mmCIF file of C-alpha atoms in Angstrom:
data_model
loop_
_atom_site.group_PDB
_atom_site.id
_atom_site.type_symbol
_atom_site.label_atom_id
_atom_site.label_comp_id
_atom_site.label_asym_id
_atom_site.label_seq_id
_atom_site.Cartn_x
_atom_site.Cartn_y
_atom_site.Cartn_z
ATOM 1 C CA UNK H 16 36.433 205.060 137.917
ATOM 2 C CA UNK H 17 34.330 202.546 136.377
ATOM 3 C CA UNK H 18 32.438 199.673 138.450
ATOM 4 C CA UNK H 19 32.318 197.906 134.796
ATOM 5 C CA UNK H 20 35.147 195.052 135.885
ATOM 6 C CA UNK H 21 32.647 194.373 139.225
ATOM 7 C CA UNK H 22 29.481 193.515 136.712
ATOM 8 C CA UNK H 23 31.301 191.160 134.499
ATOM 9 C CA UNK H 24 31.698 188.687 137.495
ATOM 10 C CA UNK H 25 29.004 186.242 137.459
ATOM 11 C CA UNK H 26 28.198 186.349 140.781
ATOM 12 C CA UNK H 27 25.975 183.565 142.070
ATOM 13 C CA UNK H 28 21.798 183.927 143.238
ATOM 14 C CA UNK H 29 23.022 184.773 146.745
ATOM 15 C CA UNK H 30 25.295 188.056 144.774
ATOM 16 C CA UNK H 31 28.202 185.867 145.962
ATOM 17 C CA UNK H 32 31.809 184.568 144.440
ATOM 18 C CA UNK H 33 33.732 182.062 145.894
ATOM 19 C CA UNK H 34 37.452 183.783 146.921
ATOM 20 C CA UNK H 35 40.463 181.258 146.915
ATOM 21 C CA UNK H 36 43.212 182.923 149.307
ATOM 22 C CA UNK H 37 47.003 182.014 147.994
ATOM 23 C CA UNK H 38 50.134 183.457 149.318
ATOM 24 C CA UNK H 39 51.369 185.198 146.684
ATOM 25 C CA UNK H 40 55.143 183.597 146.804
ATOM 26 C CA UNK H 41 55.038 180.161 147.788
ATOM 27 C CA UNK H 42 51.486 179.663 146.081
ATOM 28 C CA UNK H 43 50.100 178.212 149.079
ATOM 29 C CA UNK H 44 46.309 177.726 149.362
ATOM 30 C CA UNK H 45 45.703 179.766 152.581
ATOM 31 C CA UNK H 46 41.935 179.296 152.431
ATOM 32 C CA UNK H 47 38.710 179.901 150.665
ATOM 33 C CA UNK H 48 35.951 182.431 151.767
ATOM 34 C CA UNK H 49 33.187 184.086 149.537
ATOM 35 C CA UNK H 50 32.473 187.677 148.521
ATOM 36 C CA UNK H 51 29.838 189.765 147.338
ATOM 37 C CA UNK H 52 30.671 192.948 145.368
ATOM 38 C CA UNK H 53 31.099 195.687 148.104
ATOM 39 C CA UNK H 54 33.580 193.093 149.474
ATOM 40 C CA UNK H 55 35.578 193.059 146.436
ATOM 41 C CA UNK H 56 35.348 196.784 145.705
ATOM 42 C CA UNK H 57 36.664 197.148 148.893
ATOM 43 C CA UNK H 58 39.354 194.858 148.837
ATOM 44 C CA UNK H 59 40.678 196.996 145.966
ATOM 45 C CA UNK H 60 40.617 199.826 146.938
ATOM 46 C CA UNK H 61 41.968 199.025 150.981
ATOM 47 C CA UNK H 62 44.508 196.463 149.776
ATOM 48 C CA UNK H 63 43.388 193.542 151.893
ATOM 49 C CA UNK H 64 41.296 191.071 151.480
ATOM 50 C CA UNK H 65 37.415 192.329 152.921
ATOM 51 C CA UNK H 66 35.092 188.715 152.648
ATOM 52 C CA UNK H 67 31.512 188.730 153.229
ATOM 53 C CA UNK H 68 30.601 186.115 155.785
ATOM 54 C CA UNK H 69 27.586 184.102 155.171
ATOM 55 C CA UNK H 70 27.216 182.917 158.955
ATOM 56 C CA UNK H 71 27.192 186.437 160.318
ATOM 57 C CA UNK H 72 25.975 187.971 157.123
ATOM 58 C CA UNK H 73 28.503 190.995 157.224
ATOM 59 C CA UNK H 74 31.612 192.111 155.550
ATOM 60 C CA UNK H 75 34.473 190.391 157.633
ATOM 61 C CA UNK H 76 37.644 191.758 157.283
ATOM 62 C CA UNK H 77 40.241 189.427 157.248
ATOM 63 C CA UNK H 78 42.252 190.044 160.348
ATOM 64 C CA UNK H 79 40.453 192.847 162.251
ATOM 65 C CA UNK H 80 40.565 190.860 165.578
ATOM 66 C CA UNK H 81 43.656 188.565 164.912
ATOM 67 C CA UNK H 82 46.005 191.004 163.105
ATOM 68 C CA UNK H 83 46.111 188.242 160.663
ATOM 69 C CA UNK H 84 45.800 190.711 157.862
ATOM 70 C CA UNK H 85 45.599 189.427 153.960
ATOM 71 C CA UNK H 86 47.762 192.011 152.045
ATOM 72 C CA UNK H 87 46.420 192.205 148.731
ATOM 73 C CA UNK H 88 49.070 192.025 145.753
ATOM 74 C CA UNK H 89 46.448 190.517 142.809
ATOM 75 C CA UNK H 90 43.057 189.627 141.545
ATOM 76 C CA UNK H 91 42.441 187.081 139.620
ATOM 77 C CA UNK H 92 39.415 186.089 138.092
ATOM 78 C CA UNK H 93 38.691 182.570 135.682
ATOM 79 C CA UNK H 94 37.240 181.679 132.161
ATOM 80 C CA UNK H 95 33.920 181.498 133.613
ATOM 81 C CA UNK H 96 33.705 185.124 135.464
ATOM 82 C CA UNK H 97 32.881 182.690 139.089
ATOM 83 C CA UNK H 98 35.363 182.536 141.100
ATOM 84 C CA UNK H 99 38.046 184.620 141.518
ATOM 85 C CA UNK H 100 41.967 184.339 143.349
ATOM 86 C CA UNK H 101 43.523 186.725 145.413
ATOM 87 C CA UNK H 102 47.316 186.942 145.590
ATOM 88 C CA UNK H 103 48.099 188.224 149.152
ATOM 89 C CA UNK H 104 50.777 188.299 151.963
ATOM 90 C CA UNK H 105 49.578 186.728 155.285
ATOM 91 C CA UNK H 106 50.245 189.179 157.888
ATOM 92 C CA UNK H 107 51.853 186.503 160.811
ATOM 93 C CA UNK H 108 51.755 183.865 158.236
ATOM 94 C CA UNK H 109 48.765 182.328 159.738
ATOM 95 C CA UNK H 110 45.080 182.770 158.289
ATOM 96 C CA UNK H 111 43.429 179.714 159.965
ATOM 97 C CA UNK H 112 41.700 180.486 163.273
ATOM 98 C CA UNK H 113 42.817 177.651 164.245
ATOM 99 C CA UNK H 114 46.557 178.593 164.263
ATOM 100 C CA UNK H 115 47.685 177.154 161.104
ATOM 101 C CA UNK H 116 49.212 178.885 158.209
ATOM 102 C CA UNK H 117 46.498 177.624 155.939
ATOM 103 C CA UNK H 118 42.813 176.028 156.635
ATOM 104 C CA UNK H 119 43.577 173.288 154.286
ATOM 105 C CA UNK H 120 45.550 171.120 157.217
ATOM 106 C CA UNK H 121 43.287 168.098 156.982
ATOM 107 C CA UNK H 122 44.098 165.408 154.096
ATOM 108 C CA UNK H 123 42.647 162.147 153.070
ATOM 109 C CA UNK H 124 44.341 159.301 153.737
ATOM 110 C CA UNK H 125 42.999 156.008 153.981
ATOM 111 C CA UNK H 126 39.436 157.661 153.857
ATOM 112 C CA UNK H 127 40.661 159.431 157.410
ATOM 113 C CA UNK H 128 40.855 162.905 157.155
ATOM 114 C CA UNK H 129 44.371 163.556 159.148
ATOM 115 C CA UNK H 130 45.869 166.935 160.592
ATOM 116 C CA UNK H 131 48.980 167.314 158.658
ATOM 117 C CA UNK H 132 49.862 170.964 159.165
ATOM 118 C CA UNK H 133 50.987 172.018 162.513
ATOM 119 C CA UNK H 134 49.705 174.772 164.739
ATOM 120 C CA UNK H 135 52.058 177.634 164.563
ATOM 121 C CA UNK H 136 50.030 179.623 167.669
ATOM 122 C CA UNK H 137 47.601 178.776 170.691
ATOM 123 C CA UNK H 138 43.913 179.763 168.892
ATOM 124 C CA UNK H 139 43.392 181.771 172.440
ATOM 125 C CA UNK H 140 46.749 183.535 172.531
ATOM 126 C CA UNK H 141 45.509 184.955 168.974
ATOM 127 C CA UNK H 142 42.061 186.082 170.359
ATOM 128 C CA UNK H 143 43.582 187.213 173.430
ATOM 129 C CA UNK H 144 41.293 189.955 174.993
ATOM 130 C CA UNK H 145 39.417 190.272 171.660
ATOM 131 C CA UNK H 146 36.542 188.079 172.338
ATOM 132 C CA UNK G 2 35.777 150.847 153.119
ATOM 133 C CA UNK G 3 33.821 153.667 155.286
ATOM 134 C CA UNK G 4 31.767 156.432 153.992
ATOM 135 C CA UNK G 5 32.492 158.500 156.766
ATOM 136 C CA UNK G 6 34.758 160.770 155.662
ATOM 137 C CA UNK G 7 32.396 161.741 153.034
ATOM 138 C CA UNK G 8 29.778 162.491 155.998
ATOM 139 C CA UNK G 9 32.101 164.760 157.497
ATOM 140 C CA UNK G 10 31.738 167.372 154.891
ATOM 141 C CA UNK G 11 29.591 170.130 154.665
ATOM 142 C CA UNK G 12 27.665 169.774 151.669
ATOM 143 C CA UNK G 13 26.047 173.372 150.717
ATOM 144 C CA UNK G 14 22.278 172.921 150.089
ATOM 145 C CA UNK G 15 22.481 171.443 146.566
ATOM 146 C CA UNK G 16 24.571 168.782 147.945
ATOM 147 C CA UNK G 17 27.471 170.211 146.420
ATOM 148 C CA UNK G 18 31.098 171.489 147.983
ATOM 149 C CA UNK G 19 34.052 173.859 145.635
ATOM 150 C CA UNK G 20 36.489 171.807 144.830
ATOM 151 C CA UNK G 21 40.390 173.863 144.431
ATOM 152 C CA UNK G 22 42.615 171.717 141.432
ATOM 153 C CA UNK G 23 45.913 172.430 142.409
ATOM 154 C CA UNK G 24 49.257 171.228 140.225
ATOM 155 C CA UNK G 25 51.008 169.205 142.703
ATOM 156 C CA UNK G 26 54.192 170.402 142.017
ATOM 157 C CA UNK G 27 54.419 173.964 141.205
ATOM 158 C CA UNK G 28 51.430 174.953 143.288
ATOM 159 C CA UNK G 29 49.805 176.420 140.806
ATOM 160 C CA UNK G 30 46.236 176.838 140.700
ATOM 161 C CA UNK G 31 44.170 175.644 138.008
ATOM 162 C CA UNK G 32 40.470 175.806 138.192
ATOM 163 C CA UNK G 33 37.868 175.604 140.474
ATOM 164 C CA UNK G 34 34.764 173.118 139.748
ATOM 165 C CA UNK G 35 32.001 171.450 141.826
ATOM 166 C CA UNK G 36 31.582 168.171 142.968
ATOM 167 C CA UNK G 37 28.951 166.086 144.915
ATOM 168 C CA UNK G 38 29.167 163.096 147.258
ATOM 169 C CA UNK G 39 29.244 160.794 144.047
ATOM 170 C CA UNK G 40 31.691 162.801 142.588
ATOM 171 C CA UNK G 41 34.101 162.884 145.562
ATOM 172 C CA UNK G 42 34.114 158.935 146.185
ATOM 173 C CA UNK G 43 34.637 158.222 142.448
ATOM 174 C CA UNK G 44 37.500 160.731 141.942
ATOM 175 C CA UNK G 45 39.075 158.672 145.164
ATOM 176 C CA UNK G 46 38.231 155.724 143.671
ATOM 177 C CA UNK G 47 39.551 156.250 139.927
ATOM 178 C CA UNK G 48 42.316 158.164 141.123
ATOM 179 C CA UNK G 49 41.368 161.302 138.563
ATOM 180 C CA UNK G 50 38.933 164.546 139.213
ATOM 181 C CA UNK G 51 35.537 163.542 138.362
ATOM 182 C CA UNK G 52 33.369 166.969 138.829
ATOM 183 C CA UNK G 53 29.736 167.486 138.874
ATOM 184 C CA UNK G 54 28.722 170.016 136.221
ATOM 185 C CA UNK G 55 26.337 172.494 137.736
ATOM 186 C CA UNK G 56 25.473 173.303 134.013
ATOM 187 C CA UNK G 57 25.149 170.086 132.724
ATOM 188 C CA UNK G 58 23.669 169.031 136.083
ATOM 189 C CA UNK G 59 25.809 165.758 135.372
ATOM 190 C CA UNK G 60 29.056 164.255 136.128
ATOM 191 C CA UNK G 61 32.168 165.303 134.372
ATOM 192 C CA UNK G 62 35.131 163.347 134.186
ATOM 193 C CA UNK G 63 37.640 166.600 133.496
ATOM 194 C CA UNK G 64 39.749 165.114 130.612
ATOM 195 C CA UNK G 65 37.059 162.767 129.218
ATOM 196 C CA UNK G 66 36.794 164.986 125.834
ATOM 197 C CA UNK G 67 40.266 166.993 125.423
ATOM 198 C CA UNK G 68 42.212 164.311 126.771
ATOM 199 C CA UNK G 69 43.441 166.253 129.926
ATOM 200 C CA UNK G 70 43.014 164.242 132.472
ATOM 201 C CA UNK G 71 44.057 165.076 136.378
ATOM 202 C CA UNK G 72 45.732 162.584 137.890
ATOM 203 C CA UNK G 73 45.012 162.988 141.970
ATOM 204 C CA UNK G 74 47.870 163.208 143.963
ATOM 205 C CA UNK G 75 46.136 164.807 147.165
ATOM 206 C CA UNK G 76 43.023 165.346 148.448
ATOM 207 C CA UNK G 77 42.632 168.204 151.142
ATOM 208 C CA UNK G 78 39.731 169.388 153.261
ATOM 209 C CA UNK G 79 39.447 173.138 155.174
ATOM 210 C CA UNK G 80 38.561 173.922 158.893
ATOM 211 C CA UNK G 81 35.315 173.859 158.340
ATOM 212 C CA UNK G 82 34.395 171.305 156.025
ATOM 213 C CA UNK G 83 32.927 173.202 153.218
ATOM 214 C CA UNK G 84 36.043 173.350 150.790
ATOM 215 C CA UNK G 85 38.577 170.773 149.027
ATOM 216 C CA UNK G 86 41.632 171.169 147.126
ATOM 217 C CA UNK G 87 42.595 168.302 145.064
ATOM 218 C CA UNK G 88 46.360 168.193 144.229
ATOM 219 C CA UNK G 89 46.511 166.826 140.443
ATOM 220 C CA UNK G 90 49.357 166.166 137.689
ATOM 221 C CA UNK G 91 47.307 167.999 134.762
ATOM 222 C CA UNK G 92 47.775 165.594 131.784
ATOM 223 C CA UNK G 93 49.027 167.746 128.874
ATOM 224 C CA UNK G 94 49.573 170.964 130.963
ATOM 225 C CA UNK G 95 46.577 171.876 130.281
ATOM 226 C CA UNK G 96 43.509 172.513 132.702
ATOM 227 C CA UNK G 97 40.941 175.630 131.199
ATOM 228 C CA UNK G 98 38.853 175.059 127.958
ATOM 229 C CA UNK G 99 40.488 177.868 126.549
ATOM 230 C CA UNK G 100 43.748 176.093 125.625
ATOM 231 C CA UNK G 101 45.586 177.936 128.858
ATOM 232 C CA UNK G 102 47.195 175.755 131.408
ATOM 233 C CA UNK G 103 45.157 177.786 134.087
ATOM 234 C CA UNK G 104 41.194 179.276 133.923
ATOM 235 C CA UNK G 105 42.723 181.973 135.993
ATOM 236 C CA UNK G 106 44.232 183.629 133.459
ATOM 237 C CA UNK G 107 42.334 187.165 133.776
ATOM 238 C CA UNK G 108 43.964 189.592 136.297
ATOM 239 C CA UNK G 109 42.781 193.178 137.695
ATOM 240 C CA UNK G 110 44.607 195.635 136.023
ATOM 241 C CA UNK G 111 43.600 199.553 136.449
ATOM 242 C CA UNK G 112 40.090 198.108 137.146
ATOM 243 C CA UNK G 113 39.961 195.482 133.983
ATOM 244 C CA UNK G 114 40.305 192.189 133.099
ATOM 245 C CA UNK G 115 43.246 191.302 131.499
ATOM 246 C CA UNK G 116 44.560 188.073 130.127
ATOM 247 C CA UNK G 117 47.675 187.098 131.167
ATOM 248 C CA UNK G 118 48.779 183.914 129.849
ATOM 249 C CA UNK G 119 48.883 182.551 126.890
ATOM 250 C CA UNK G 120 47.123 180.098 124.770
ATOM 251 C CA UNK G 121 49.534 177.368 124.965
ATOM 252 C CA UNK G 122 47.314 174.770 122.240
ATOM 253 C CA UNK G 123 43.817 176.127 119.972
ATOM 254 C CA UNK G 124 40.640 175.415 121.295
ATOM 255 C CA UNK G 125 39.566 174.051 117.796
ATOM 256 C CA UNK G 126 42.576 171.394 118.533
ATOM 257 C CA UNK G 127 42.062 169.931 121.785
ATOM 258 C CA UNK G 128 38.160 169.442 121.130
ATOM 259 C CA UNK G 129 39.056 168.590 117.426
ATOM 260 C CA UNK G 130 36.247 165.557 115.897
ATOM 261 C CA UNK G 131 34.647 165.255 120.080
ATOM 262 C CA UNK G 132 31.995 167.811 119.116
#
């Protein structure tokens, strides 16, 4: 076991990498969170995606009160060693907390940024008793 | 013409928000870059991804020396404001300096980096007499 492939990221002053989230058949951009290395180890070596969230400052894994689980299936990383992809399957097929399949739902048009995805389930049915 | 939309974003504290290029068509994910408000309004504005280079602390107009030029298609914004995709027709299926069509051509492999796609043009080529 060597930690050798977790130093050659260049992880940022903060010991963080931004983590781009894409389901790994339809390419879909499910979202982007950040991770610092015990994150990633651990994504490894659980198979699901483990992200490191800077507003509560503690690893947050993906899921744990939604069921909406990230199965991991690859890691890639890009020219730069910075930011890195992971290839998953979305457990329920829906990793925004606000129901959607992916956080990306909002696009520009006409300098209005517009809801274009729909909500697949009620945000409080999802949290239900887990608050 | 309102600037709102760019006031909706969360900016991280250099003024600066990842920004996801995305091929339009196939999905495909091909690098991820920085821009800042300027950035933003002139990639709407010129229709291409214009980047700010946290190196060069400058902007970048992605194309402006190799010739491969994203043509936007799509601009998208996450739940929470701090992350864009931009959905692009990469100009000479190119996107990463490397000559690959992708930066994200290193994936995880019993715990190393491997690349996994090929060099689809040299380097020396695409940059040939812009040095």
């Amino acid at each position: 076991m060597s930690d050798n492939w977790l130093a050659q990221i260049k992880w940022d002053e903060q010991g963080l990498i931004p983590a781009i989230a894409q389901d790994y058949k339809s390419g879909r951009i499910l979202m982007l969170a950040w991770m610092n290395a015990e994150a990633l180890a651990l994504s490894l070596q659980e198979q699901r995606a483990i992200y490191w969230s800077r507003s509560r400052q503690k690893l947050w894994r993906k899921g744990e009160e939604s069921g909406h689980v990230q199965k991991l299936h690859a890691i890639r990383l890009d020219c730069d060693a910075d930011a890195i992809i992971l290839e998953v399957e979305q457990v329920g097929g829906i990793a925004c907390h606000t129901g959607r399949e992916s956080c990306f739902y909002l696009q520009l048009k006409d300098q209005q940024w517009v809801a274009t995805e729909p909500v697949l389930k009620n945000p409080q049915e999802i949290y239900q008793g887990k608050a």
